[in-house]
PDB file of C-alpha atoms in Angstrom:
ATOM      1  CA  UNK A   1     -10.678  43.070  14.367  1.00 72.00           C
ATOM      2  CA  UNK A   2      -9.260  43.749  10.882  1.00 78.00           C
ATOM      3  CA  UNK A   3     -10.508  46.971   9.637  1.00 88.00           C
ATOM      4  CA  UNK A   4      -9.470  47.547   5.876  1.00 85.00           C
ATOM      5  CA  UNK A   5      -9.335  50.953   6.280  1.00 89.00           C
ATOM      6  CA  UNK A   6      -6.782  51.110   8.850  1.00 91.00           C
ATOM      7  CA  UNK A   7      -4.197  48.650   8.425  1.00 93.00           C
ATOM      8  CA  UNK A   8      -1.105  48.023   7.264  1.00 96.00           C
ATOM      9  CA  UNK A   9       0.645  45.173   4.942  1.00 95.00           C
ATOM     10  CA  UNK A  10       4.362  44.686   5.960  1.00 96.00           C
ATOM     11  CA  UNK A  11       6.398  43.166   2.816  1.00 96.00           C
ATOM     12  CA  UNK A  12       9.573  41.219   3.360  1.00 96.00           C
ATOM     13  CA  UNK A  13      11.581  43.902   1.868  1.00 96.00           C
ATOM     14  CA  UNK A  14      10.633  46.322   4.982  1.00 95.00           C
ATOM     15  CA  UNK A  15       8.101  48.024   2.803  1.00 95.00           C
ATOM     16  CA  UNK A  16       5.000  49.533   4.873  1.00 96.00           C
ATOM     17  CA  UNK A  17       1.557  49.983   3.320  1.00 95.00           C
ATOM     18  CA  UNK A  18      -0.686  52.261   5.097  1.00 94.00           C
ATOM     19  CA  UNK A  19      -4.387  51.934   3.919  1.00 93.00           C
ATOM     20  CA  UNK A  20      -5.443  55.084   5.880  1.00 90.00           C
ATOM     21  CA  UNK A  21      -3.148  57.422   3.812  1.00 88.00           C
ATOM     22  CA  UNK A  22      -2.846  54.987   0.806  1.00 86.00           C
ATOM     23  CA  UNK A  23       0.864  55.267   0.909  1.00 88.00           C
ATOM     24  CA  UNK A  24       4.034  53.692   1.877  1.00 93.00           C
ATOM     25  CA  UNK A  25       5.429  54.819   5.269  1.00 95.00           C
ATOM     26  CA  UNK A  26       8.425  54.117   7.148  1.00 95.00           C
ATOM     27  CA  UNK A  27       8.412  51.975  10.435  1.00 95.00           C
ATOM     28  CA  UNK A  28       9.092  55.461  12.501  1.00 96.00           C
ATOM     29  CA  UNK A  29       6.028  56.474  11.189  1.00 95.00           C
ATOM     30  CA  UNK A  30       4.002  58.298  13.905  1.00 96.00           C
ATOM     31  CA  UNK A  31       0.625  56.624  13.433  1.00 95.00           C
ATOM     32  CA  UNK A  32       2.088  53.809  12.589  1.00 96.00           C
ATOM     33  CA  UNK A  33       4.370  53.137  15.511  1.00 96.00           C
ATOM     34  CA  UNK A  34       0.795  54.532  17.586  1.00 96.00           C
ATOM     35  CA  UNK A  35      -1.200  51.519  15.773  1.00 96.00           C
ATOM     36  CA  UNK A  36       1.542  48.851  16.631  1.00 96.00           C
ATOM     37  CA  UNK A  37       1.534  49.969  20.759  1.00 96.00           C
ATOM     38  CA  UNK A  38      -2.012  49.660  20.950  1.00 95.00           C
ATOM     39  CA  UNK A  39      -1.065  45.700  19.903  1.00 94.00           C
ATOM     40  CA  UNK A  40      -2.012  45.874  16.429  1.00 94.00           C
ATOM     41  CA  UNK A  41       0.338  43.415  13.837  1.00 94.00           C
ATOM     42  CA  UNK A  42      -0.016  44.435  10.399  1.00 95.00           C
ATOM     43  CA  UNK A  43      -0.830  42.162   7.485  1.00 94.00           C
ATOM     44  CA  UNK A  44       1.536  40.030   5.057  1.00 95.00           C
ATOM     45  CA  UNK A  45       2.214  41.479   1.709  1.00 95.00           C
ATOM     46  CA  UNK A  46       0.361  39.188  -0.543  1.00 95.00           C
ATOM     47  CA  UNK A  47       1.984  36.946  -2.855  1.00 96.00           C
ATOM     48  CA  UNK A  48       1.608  36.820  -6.367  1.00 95.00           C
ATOM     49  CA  UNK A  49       0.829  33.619  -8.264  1.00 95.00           C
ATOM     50  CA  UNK A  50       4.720  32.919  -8.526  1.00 96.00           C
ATOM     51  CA  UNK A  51       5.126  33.606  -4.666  1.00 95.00           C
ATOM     52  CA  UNK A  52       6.846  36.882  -5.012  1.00 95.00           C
ATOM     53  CA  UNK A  53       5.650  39.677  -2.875  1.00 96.00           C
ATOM     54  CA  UNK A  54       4.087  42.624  -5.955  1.00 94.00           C
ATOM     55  CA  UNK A  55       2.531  46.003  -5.854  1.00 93.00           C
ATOM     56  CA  UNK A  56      -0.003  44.110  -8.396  1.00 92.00           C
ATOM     57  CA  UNK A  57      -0.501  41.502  -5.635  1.00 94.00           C
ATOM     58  CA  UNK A  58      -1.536  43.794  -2.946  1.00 94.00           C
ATOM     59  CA  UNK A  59      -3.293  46.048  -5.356  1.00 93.00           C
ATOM     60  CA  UNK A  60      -5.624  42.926  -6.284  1.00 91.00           C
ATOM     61  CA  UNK A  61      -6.236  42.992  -2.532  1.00 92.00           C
ATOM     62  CA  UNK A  62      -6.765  46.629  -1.765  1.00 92.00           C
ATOM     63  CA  UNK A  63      -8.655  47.460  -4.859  1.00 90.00           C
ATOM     64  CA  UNK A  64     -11.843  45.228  -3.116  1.00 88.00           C
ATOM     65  CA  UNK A  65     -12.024  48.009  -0.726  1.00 90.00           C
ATOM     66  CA  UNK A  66     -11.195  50.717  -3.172  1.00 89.00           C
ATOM     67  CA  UNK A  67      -7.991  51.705  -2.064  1.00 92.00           C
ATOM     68  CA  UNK A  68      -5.227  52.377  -3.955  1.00 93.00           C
ATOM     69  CA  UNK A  69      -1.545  51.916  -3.785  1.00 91.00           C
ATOM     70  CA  UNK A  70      -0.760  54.455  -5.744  1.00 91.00           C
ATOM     71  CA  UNK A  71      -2.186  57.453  -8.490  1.00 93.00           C
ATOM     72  CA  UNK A  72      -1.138  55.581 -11.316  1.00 95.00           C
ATOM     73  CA  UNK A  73      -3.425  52.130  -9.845  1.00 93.00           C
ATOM     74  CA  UNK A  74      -5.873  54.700  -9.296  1.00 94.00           C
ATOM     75  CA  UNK A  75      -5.833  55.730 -12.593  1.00 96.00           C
ATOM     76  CA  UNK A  76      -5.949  52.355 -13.899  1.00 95.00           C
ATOM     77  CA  UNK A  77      -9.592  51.682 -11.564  1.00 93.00           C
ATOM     78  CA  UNK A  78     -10.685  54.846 -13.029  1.00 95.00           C
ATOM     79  CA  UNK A  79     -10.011  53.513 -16.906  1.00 97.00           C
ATOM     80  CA  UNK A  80     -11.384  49.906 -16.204  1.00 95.00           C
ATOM     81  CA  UNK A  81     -14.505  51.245 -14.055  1.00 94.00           C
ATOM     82  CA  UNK A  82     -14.864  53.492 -17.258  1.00 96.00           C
ATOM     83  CA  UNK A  83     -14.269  51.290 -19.703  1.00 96.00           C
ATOM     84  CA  UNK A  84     -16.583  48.170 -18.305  1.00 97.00           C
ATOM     85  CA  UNK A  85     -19.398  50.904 -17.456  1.00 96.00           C
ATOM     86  CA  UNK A  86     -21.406  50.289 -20.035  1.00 96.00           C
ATOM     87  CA  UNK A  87     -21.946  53.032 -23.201  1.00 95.00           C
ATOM     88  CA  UNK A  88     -25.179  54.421 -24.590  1.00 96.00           C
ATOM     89  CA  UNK A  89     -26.009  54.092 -28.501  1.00 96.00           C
ATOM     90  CA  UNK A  90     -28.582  55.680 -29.691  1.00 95.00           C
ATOM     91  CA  UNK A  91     -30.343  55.556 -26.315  1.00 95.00           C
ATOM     92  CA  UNK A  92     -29.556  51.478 -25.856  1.00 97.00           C
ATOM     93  CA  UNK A  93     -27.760  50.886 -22.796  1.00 97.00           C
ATOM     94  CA  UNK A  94     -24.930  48.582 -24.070  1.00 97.00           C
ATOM     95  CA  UNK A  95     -23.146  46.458 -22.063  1.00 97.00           C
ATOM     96  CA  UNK A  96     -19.102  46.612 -22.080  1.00 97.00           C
ATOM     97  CA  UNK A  97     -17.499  44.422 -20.002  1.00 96.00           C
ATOM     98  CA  UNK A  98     -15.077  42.288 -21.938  1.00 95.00           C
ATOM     99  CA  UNK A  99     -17.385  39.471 -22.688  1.00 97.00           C
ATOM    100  CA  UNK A 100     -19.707  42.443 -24.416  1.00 97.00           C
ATOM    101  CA  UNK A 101     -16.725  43.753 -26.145  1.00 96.00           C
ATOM    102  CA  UNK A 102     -16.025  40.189 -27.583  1.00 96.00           C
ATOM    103  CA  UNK A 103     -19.472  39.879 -29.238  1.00 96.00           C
ATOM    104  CA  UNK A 104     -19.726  43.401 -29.874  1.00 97.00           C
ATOM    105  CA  UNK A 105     -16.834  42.536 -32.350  1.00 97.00           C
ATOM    106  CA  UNK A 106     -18.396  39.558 -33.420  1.00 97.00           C
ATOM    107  CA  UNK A 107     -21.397  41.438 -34.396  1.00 97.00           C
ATOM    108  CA  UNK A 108     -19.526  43.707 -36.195  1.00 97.00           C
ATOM    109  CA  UNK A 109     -17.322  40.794 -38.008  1.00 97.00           C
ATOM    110  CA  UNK A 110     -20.622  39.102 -38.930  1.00 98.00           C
ATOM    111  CA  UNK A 111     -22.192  42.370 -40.279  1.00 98.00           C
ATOM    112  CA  UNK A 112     -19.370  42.716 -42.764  1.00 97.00           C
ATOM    113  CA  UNK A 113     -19.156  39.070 -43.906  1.00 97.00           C
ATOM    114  CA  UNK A 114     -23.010  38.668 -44.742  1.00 98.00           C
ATOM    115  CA  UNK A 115     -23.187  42.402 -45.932  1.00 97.00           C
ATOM    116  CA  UNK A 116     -26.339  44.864 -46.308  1.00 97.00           C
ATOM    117  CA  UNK A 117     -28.946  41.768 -45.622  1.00 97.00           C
ATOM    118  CA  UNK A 118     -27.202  41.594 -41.999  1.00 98.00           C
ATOM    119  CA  UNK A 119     -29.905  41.849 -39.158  1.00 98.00           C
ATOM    120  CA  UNK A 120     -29.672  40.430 -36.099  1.00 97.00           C
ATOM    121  CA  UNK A 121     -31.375  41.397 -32.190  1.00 97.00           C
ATOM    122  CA  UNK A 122     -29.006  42.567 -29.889  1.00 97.00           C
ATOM    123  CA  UNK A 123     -30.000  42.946 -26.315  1.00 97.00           C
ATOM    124  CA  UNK A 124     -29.042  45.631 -24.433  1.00 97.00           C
ATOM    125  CA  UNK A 125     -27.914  45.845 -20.530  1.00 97.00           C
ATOM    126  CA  UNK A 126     -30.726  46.526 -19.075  1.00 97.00           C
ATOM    127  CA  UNK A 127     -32.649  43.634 -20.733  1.00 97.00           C
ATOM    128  CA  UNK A 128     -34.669  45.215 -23.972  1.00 98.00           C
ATOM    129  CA  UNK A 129     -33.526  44.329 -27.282  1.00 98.00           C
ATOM    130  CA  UNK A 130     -32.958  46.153 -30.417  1.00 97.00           C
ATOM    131  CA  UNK A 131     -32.614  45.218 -33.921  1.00 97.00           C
ATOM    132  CA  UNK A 132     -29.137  45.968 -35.787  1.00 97.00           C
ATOM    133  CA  UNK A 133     -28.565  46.207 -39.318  1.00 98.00           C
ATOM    134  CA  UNK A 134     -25.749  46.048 -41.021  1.00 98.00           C
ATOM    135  CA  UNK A 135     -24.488  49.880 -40.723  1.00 98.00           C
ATOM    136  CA  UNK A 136     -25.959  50.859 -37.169  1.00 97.00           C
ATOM    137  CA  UNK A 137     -23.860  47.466 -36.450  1.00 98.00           C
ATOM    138  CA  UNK A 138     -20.533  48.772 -37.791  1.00 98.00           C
ATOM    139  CA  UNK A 139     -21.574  52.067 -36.167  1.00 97.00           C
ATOM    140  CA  UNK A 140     -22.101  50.986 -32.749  1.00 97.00           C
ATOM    141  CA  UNK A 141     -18.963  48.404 -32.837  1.00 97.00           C
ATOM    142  CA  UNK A 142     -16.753  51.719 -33.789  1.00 97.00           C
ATOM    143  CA  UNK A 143     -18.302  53.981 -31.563  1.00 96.00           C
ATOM    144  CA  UNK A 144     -17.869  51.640 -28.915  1.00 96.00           C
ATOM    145  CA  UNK A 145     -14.226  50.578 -29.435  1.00 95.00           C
ATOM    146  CA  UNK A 146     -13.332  54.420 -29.994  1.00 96.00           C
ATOM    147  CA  UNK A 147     -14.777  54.897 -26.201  1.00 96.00           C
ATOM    148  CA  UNK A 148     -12.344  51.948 -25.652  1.00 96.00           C
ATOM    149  CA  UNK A 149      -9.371  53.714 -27.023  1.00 97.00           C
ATOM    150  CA  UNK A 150     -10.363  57.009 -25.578  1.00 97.00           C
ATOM    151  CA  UNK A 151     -10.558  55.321 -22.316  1.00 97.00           C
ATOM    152  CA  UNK A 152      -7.130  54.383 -22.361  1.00 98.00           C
ATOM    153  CA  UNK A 153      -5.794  57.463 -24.125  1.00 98.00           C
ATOM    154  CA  UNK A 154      -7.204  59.327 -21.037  1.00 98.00           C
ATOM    155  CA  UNK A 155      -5.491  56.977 -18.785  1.00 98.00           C
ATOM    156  CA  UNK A 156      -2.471  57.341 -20.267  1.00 98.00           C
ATOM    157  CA  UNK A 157      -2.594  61.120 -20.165  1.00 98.00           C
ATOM    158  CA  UNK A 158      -3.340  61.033 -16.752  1.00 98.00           C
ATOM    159  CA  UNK A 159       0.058  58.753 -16.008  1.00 98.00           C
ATOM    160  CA  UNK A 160       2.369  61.428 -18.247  1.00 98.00           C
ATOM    161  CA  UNK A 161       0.634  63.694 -15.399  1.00 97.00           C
ATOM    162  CA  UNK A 162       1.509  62.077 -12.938  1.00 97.00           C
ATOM    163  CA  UNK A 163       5.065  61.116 -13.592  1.00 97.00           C
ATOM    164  CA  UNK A 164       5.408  65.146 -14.704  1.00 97.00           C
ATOM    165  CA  UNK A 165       3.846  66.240 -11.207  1.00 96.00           C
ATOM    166  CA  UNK A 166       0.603  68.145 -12.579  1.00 97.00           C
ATOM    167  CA  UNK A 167      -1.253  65.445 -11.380  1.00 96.00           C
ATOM    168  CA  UNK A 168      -0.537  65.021  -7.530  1.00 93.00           C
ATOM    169  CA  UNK A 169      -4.172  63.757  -6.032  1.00 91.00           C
ATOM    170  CA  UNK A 170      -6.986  60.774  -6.784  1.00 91.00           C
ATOM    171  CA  UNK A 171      -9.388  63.945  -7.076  1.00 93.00           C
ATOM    172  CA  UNK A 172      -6.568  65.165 -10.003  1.00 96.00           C
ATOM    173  CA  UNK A 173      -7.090  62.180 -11.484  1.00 96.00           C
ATOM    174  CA  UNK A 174     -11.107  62.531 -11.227  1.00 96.00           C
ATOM    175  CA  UNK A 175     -10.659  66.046 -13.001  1.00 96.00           C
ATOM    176  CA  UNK A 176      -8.868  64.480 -15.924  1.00 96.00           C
ATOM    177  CA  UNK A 177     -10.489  64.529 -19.255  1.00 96.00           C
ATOM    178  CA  UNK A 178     -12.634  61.210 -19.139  1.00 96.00           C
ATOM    179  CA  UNK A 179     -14.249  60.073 -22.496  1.00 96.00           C
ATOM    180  CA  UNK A 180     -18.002  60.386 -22.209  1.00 92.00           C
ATOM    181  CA  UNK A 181     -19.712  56.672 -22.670  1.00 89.00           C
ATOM    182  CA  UNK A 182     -22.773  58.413 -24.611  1.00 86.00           C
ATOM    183  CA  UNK A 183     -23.069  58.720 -28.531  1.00 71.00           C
TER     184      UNK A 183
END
């Protein structure tokens, strides 16, 4: 029975992914070369949408059981999951996923072409809805895309750790300086 968390994808290049250890490991691996005697066959590397064998491809796979090929694809989870969250303003749980994002924008784009008569209801992620005016629009659009940036600033702090060595671990990674999603 296929068990995500202990398994291995085989590429055609002779690369080894073990899921237990989230790392690549070489076919004289110890556990490896245990879990192949006891007549286990480890998985395909999945293919890309142009056929070709990717650390993308098997990190779309993986990531559905929240494993990671490596710190830098953890990272990257860590950003998105941020990121998509959601953000409080003002105490209105806002939704930011990029279809939020998109209006968010559009809220903001329509609150600067009608001016100070803009008012509109926005409705926030849990359901309730809240009326915006024209400034607490342009101040929740900016506050929101500034988490945005922030989100990936982090993330990209995090991978100048990681290819410099002070950041070795996923809990590393945890300890980084996240943006808070609260205003």
């Amino acid at each position: 029975m296929f068990d995500p968390l202990n398994c291995y994808w085989l590429s055609d290049d002779g690369r080894i992914f073990a899921s237990a250890s989230s790392s690549i490991v070489s076919k004289k691996d110890a556990q490896y070369k245990a879990w192949l005697a006891v007549g286990n066959t480890p998985s395909k590397w999945p293919l890309d949408d142009n056929g070709n064998q990717t650390d993308a491809s098997l990190q779309a796979v993986i990531g559905g059981y929240n494993l990671y090929l490596d710190l830098p694809a953890y990272a990257a989870a860590k950003r998105y999951s941020l990121e998509t969250g959601g953000f409080s303003f003002k105490g209105h749980p806002i939704a930011t996923d990029a279809t939020s994002q998109s209006k968010i924008g559009n809220v903001a784009l329509a609150a600067n072409i009608v001016g100070s008569g803009f008012s509109t209801s926005f409705k926030c992620s849990d359901g309730s809805f809240f009326t915006l005016d024209q400034t607490d629009a342009l101040s929740m659009a900016t506050a929101i895309m500034n988490f945005i940036s922030a989100c990936f600033d982090a993330e990209a702090g995090v991978a100048l750790g990681i290819t410099n060595g002070t950041i070795k671990t996923l809990s590393d990674v945890d300890t980084a300086t996240w943006p808070s999603n609260v205003l």
